[in-house]
Coordinates of C-alpha atoms in Angstrom, one line a residue:
X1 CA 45.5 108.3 186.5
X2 CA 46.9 105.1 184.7
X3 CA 45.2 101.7 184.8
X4 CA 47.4 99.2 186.8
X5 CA 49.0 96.7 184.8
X6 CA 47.1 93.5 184.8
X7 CA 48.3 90.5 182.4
X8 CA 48.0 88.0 185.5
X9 CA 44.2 89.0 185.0
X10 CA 43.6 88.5 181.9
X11 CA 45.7 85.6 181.4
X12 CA 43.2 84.1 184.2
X13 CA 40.2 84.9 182.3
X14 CA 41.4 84.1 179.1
X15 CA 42.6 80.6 180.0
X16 CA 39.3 80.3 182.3
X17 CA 37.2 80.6 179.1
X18 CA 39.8 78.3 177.4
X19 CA 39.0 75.7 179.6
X20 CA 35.4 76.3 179.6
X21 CA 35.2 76.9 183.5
X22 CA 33.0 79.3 184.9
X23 CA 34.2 81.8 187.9
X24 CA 32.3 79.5 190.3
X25 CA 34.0 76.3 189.1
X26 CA 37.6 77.9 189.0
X27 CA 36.8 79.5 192.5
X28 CA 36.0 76.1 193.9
X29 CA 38.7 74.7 192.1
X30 CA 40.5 77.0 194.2
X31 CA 39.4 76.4 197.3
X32 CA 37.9 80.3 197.3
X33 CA 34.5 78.9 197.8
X34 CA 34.5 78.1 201.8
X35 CA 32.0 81.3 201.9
X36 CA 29.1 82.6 200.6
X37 CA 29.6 84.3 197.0
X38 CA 33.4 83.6 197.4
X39 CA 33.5 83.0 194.1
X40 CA 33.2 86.7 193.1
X41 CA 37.2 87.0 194.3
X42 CA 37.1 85.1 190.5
X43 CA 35.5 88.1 189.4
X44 CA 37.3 90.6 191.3
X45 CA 40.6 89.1 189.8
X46 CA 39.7 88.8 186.2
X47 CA 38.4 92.6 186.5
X48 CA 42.2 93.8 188.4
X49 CA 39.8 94.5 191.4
X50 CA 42.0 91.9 193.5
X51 CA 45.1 90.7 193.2
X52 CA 45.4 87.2 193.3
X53 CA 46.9 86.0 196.7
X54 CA 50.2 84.2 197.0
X55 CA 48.7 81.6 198.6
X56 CA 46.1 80.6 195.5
X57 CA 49.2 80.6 193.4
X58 CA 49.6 76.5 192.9
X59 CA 46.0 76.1 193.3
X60 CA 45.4 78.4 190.3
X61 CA 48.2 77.6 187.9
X62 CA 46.6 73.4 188.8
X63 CA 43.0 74.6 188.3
X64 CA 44.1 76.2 184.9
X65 CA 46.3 73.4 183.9
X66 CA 49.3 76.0 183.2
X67 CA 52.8 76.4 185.9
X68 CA 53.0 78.5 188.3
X69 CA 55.7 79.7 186.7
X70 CA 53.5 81.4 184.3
X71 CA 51.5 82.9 186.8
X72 CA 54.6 84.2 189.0
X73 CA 56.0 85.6 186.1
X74 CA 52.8 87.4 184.7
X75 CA 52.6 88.6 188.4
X76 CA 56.1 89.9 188.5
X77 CA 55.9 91.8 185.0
X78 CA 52.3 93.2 186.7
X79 CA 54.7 94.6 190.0
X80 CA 57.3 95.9 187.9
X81 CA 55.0 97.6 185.5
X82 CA 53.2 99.5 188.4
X83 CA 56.0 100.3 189.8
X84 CA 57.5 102.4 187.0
X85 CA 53.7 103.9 186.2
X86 CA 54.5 105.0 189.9
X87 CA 57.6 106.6 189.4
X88 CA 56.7 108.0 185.7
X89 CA 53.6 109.8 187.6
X90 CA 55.8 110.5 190.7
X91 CA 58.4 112.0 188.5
X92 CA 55.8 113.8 186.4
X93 CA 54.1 115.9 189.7
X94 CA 57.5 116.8 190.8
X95 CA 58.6 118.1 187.5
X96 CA 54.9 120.2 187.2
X97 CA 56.0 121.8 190.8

């Protein structure tokens, strides 16, 4: 199986370092922090273990000084790449039948 696209991810981390934040102070940031070891939902993100909620969405793209914009964008190109992975695979099983 594929890894799942995940530029929203790295573009997290990446700009996360850029800043010179750690996952706790981007978590709190956030707002992820209201309890113990939220922060790790930083962690989970960066890794593609999460993905990040709709609802951190301006929170995040204000914490990282960037638009949301970005964010949605990098989040939509994540969704559509999935979903043709999906389909590719899909395709591929039905065709091995």
């Amino acid at each position: 199986m594929r890894a799942k696209s995940n530029q929203v991810a790295q573009f997290i981390k990446t700009r996360r370092k850029e800043l010179k934040l750690s996952q706790l102070e981007l978590a709190q940031r956030v707002g992820m922090c209201k309890k113990p070891k939220a922060f790790q939902a930083t962690s989970n993100i960066e890794r593609g273990l999460q993905q990040l909620p709709v609802s951190h969405i301006v929170k995040t793209a204000q914490a990282l000084e960037v638009d949301k914009e970005t964010l949605i964008d990098l989040m939509v190109a994540d969704y559509k790449q999935n979903i043709l992975r999906t389909l590719e695979i899909t395709n591929e099983s039905s065709n091995s039948l």
